[in-house]
Short mmCIF file of C-alpha atoms in Angstrom, two decimals:
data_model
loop_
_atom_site.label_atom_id
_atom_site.label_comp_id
_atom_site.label_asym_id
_atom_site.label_seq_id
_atom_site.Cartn_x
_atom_site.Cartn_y
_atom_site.Cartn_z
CA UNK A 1006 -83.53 -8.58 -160.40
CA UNK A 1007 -84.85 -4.89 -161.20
CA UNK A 1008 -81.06 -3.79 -160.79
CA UNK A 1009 -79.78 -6.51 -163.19
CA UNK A 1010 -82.11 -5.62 -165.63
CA UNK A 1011 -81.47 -1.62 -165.65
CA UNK A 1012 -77.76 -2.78 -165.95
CA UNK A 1013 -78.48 -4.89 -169.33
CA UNK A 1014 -80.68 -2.49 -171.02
CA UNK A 1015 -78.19 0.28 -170.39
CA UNK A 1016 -75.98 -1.58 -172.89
CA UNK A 1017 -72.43 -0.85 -173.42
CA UNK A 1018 -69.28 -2.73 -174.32
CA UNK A 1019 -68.54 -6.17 -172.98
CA UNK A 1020 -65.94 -5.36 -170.35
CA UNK A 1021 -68.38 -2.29 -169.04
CA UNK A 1022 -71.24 -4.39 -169.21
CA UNK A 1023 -70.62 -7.03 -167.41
CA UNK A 1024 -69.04 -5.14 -164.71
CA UNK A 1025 -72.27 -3.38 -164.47
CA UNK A 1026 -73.95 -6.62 -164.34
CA UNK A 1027 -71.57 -7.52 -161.69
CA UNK A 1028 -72.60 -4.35 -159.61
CA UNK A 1029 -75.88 -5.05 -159.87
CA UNK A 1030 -76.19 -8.86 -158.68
CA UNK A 1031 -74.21 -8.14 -155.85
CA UNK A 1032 -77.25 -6.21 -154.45
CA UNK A 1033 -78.92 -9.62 -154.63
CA UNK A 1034 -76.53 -12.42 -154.22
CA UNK A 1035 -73.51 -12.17 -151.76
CA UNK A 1036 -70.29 -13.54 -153.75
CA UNK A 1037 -66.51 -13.73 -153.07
CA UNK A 1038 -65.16 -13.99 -156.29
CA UNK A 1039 -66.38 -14.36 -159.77
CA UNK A 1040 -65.29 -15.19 -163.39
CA UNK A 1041 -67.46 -14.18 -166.07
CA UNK A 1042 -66.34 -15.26 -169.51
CA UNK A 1043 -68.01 -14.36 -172.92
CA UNK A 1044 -67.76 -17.32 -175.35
CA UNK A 1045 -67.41 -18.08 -178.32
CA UNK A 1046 -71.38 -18.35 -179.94
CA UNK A 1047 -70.62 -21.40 -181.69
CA UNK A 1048 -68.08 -23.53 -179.98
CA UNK A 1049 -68.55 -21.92 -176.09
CA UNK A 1050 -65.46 -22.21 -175.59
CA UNK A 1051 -64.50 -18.84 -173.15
CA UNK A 1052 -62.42 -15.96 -173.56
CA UNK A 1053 -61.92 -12.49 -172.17
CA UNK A 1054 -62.68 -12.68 -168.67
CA UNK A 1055 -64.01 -10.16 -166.30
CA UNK A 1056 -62.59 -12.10 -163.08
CA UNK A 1057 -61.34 -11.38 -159.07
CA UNK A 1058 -60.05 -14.32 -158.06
CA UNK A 1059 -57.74 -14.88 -154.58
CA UNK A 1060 -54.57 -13.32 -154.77
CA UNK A 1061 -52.76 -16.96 -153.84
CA UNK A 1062 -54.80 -18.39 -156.94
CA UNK A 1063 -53.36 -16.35 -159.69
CA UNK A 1064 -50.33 -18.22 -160.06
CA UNK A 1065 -52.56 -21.54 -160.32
CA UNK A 1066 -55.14 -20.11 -162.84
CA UNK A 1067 -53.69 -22.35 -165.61
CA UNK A 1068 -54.69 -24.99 -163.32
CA UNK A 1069 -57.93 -23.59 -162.60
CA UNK A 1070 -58.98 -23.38 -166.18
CA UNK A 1071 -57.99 -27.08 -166.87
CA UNK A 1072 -59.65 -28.20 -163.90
CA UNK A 1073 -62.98 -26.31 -165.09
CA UNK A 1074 -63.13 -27.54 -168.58
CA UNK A 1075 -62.23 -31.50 -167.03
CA UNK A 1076 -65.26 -31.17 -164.62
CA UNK A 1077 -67.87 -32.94 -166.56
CA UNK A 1078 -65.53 -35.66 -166.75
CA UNK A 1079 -65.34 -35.83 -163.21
CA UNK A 1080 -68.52 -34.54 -161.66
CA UNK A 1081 -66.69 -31.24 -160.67
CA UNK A 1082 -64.85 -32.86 -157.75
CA UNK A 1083 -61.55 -32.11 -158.88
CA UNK A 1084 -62.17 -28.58 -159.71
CA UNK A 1085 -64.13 -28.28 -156.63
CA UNK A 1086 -61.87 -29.84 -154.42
CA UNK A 1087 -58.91 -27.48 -155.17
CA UNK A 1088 -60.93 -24.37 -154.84
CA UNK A 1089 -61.84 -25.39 -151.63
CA UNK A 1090 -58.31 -25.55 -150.61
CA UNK A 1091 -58.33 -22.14 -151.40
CA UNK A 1092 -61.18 -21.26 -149.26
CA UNK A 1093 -63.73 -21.27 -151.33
CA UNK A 1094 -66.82 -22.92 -150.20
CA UNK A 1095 -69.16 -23.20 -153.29
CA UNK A 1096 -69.56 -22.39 -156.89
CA UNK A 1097 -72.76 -21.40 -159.24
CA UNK A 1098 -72.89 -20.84 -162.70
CA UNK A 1099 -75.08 -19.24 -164.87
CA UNK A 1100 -74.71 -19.95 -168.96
CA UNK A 1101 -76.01 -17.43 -170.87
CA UNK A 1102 -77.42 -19.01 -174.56
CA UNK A 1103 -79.97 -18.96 -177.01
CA UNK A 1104 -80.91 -19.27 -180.38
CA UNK A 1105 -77.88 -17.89 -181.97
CA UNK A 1106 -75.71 -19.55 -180.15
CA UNK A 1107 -73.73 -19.25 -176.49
CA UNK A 1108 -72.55 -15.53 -175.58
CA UNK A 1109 -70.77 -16.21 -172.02
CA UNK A 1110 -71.13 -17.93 -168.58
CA UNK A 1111 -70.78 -16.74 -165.33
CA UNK A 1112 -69.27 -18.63 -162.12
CA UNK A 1113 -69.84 -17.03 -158.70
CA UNK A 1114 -67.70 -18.75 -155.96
CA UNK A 1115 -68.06 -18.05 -151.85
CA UNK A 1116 -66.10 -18.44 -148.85
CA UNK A 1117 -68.24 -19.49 -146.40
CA UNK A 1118 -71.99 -21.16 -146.55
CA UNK A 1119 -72.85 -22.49 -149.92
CA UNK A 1120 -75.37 -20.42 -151.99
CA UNK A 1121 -79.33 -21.24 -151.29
CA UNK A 1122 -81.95 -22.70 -153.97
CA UNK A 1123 -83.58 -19.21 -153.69
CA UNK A 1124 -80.16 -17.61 -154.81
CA UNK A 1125 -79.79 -20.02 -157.69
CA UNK A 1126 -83.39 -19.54 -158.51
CA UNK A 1127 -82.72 -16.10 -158.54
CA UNK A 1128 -79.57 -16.71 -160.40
CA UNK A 1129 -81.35 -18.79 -163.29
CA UNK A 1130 -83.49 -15.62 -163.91
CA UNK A 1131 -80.59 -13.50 -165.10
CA UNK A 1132 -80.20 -15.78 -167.95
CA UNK A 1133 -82.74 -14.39 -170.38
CA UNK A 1134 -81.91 -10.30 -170.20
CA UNK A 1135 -78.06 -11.22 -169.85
CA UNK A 1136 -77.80 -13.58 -173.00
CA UNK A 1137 -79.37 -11.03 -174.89
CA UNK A 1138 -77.53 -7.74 -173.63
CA UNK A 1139 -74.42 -9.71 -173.92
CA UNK A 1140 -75.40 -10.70 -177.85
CA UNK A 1141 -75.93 -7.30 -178.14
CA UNK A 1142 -72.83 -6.21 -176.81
CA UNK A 1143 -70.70 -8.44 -179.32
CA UNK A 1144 -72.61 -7.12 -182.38
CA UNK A 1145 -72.09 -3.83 -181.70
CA UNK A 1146 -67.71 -4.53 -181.38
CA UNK A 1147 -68.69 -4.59 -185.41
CA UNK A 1148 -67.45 -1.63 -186.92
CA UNK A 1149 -66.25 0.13 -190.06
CA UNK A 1150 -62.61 -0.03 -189.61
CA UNK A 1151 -59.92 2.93 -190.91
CA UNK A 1152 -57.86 1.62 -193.57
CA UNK A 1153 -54.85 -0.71 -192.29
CA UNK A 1154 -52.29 -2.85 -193.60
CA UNK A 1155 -52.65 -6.22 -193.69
CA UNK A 1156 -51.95 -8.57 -190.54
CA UNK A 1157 -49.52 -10.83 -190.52
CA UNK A 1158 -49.89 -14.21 -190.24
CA UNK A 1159 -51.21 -16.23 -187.58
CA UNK A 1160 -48.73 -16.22 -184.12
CA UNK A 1161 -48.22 -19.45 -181.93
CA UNK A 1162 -48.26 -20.30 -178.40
CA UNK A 1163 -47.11 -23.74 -177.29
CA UNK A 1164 -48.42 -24.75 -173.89
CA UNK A 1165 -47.13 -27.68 -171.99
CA UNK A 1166 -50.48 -30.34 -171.01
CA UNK A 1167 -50.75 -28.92 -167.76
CA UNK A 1168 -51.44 -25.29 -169.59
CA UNK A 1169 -47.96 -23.77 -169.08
CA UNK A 1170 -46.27 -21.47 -171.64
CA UNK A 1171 -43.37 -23.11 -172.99
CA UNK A 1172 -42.77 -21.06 -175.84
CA UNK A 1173 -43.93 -18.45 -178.01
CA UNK A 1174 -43.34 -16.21 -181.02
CA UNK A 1175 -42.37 -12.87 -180.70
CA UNK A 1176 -45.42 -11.06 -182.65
CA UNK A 1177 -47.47 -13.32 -179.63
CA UNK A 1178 -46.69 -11.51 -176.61
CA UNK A 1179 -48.24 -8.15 -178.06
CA UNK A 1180 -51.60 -10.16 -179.57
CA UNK A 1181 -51.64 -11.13 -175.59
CA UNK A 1182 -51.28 -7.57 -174.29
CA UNK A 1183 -54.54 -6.78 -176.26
CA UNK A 1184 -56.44 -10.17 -175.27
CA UNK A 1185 -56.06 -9.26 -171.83
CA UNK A 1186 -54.37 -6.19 -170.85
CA UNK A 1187 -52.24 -6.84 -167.54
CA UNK A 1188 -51.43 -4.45 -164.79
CA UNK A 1189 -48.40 -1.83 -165.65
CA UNK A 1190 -44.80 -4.36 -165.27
CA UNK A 1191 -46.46 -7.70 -165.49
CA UNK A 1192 -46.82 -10.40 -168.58
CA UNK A 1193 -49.87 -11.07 -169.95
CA UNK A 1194 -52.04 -13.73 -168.94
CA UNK A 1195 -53.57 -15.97 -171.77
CA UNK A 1196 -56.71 -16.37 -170.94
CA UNK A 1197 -57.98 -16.97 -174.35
CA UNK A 1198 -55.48 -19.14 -175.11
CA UNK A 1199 -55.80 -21.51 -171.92
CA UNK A 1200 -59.15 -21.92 -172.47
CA UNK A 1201 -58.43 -23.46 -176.04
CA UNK A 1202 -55.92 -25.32 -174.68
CA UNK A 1203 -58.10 -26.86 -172.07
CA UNK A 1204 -60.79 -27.66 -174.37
CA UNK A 1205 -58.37 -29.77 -176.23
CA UNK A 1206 -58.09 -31.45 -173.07
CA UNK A 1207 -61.39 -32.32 -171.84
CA UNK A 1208 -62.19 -33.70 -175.96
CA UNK A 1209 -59.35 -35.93 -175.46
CA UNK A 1210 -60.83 -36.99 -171.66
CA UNK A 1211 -64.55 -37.39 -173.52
CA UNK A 1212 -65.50 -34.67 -171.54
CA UNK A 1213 -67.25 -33.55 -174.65
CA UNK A 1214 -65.97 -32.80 -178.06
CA UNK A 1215 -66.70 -29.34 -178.49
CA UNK A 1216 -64.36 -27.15 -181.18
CA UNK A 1217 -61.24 -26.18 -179.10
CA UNK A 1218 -61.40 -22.37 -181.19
CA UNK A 1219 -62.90 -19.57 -180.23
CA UNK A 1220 -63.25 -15.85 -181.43
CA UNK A 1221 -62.20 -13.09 -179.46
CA UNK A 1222 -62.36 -9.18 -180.32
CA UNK A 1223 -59.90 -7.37 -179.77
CA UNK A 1224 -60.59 -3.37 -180.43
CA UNK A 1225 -61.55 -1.41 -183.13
CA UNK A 1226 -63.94 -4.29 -184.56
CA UNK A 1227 -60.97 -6.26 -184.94
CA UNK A 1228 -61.57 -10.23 -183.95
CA UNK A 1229 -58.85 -12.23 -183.74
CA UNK A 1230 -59.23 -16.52 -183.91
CA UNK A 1231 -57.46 -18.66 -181.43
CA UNK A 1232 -57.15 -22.22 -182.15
CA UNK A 1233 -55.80 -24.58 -180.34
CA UNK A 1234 -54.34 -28.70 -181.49
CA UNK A 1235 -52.21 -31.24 -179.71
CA UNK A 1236 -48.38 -31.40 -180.64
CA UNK A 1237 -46.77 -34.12 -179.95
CA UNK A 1238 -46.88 -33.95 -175.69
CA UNK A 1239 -47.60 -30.27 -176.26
CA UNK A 1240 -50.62 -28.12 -176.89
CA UNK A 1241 -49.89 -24.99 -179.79
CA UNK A 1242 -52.59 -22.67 -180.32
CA UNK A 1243 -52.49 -20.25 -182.95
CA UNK A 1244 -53.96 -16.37 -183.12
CA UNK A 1245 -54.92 -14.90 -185.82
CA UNK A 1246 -57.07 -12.74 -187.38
CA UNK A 1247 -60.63 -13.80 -188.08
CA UNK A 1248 -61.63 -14.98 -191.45
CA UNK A 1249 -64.29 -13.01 -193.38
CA UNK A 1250 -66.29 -16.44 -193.39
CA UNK A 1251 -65.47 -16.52 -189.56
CA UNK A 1252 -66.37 -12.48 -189.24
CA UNK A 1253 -69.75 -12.75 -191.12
CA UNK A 1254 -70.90 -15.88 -188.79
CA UNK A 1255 -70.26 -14.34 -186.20
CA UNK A 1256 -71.91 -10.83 -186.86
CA UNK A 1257 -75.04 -12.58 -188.08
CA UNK A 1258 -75.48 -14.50 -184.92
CA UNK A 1259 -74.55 -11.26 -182.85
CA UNK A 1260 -77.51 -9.33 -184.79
CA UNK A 1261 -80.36 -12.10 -184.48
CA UNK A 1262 -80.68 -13.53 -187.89
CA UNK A 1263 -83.10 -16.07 -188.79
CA UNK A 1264 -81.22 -18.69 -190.83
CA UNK A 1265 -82.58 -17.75 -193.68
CA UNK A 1266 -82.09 -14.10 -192.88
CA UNK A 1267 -78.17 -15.63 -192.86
CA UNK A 1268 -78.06 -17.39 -196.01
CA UNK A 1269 -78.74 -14.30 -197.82
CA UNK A 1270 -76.33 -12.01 -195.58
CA UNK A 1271 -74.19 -14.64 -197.22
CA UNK A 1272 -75.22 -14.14 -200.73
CA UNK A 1273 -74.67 -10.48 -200.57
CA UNK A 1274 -71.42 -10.70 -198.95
CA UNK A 1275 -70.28 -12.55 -201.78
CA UNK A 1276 -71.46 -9.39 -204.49
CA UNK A 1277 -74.84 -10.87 -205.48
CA UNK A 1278 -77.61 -8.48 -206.73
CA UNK A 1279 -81.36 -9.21 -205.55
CA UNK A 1280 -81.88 -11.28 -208.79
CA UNK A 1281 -79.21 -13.40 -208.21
CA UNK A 1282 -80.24 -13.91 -204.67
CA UNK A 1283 -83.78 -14.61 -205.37
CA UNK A 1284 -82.52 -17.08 -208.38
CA UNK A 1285 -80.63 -19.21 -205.64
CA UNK A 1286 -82.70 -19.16 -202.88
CA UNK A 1287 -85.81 -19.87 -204.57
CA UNK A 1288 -87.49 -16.72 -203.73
CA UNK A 1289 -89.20 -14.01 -205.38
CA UNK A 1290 -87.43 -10.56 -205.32
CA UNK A 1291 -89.88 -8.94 -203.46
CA UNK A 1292 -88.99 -11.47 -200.53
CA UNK A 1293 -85.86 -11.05 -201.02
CA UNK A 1294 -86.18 -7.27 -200.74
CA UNK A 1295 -88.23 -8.01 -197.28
CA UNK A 1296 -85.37 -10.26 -196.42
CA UNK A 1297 -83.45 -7.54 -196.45
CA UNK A 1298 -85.28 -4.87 -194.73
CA UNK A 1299 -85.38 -6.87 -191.70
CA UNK A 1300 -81.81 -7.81 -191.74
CA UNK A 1301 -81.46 -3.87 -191.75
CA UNK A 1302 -83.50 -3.37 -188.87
CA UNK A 1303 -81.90 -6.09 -186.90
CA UNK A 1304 -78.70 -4.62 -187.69
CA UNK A 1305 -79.25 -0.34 -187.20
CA UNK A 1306 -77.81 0.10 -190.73
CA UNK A 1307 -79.63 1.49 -193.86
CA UNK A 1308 -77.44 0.33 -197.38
CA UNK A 1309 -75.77 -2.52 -198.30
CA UNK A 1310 -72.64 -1.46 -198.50
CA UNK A 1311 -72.37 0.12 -194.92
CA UNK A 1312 -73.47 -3.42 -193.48
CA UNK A 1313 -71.26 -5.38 -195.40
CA UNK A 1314 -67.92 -2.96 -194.64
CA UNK A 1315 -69.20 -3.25 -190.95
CA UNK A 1316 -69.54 -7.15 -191.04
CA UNK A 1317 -66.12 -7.75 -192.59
CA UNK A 1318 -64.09 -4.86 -190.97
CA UNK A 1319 -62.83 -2.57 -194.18
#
C-alpha cells in the first residue's frame, strides 16, 4: 500500500485527498464504484461525499442512503439486495477512526466476483495512514477568516420518511450548492442532509442511537451544522452555521489534543490568563505553560491569539 501511503502524506484538502487516495488503491484493489464519506468525528454520521455511482442509481440515492444507515438493523440484506439489482456484486468498507473520534468511511462496491480476504486484508491496512491524513485534512479547513457579516439563521429542509425533499426555504438551496456543488443546470443533491435524515431513521429502527447531526465545512474555514428531527410523518433538518462550542470541538479533535490538552484550549477560548487556568485545573503555571506549547506544536501556530481566531473563524 506504498501508493496509498505517498497519497496520504502528500496531504491536501479533503476532496483532493481522497481522490488521490482513490487513485492510489485502485493500483491495488479493482473497484466499480465507490463512496467515500468524511464524518462527522463525534457522531459519524457522513457528509460530503467523494462518490461514482451507476448512472441508473442516481435518481435512487435517497434510497441508497436510507438503506445504508438501516443495514445493521437488517444484516445488510436490504441494502445489499438492491445494489445487486443494480449490478453490483459486493461491497467493502473501510472506517477510518481513532482516538479523536471518526473522520470518514469508505465503501468500495464491484460488478462481478466479490472482493477476496487478501483484498480486505489489504483494505484493513489503509485504515491507520488514512484516519490520520484525513484528521489532518479537516484541521487544516481551520482558518483565519476575512471579516463578514453575520449569517443568518439556521435554513430548513423537510424530507418525506423515505428521504425525499418536500420542501425547503429559499436561503436552503444556495447552503446546498456549497455542500455539494452539482454539475452546471442541475439541483443540488443533499447529501449531508440525507444522511441526517437517515440517521434519524435507523435510531428510531434501534439500529443504533447515534446523534442524527453532523458538521460539514463548507469553504473558507466556514462549517456549517446540519441537524436533523422527526416532524410529525416528516423528517426537517436544519443548516446552520457551527457554534463556537461546536467549532472549538471540532478543531481540537482535528489537531490531536489530549483531553486535557482540550480542557484548557477551552479555558483560553473563553479569555482566561495562565493563572486563571492553572487556578481551575489544578495545575501549576509552569504546566500550564507546557500545556500550551504542545497544543502549539500540534496545531503549527505560535500565539494565542492566532490559534484562537483560527479555531473560531474571525
Amino acid at each position: 500500500m506504498t501508493a496509498v501511503e505517498a497519497a496520504c502524506r502528500a496531504g491536501g484538502d479533503p476532496v483532493s485527498l481522497r481522490s488521490r487516495v482513490l487513485r492510489a488503491l485502485k493500483q491495488t484493489v479493482r473497484f466499480d464504484y465507490h463512496a467515500f464519506l468524511l464524518t462527522d468525528p463525534e457522531t459519524g454520521v457522513g457528509c460530503s461525499p467523494v462518490a461514482r455511482v451507476p448512472d441508473e442509481l442516481m435518481p435512487s440515492l435517497p434510497e441508497v442512503i436510507r438503506l445504508r444507515y438501516l443495514s445493521a438493523a437488517t444484516g445488510g440484506s436490504q441494502w445489499r439486495e438492491f445494489l445487486a439489482r443494480h449490478g453490483i456484486a459486493d461491497v467493502a468498507t473501510v472506517v477510518f477512526s481513532d482516538r479523536h473520534g471518526t473522520w470518514g468511511w469508505l465503501d468500495l462496491w464491484r460488478a462481478g466476483d466479490p472482493f477476496t480476504a487478501a483484498e480486505r486484508q489489504a483494505l484493513d491496512a489503509l485504515c491507520e495512514p488514512v484516519t490520520e491524513a484525513l484528521r489532518h485534512s479537516q484541521a487544516e479547513t481551520f482558518i483565519t477568516a476575512p471579516a463578514r457579516p453575520p449569517r443568518p439563521g439556521p435554513v430548513v429542509l423537510l424530507l418525506s420518511r423515505d428521504l425525499t425533499v418536500l420542501r425547503q426555504t429559499p436561503e436552503t438551496n444556495a447552503y446546498l450548492r456549497q455542500l455539494v456543488p452539482p454539475p452546471e443546470g442541475q439541483q443540488p443533491i443533499p447529501a449531508g442532509a440525507y444522511n441526517v435524515g437517515a440517521q434519524v431513521l435507523a435510531n428510531e429502527a434501534g439500529t443504533h442511537s447515534r446523534p442524527a447531526w453532523a458538521r460539514v465545512h463548507l469553504a473558507s474555514g466556514l462549517w456549517m451544522t446540519l441537524r436533523a428531527t422527526t416532524m410529525g410523518d416528516a423528517i426537517a433538518v436544519s443548516i446552520e452555521e457551527s457554534s463556537p462550542a461546536e467549532r472549538v470541538d471540532l478543531f481540537t479533535r482535528a489537531c490531536g489534543l489530549s483531553p486535557r490538552e482540550a480542557e484548557l484550549f477551552g479555558h483560553l477560548v473563553k479569555g482566561q490568563d495562565t493563572k486563571e487556568i492553572a487556578t481551575m485545573m489544578y495545575l501549576s503555571e509552569h504546566t500550564v505553560q507546557d500545556h500550551l506549547k504542545s497544543i502549539f506544536a500540534k496545531t503549527g501556530e505560535r500565539s494565542r491569539k492566532t490559534l484562537i481566531a483560527r479555531a473560531l473563524g474571525t
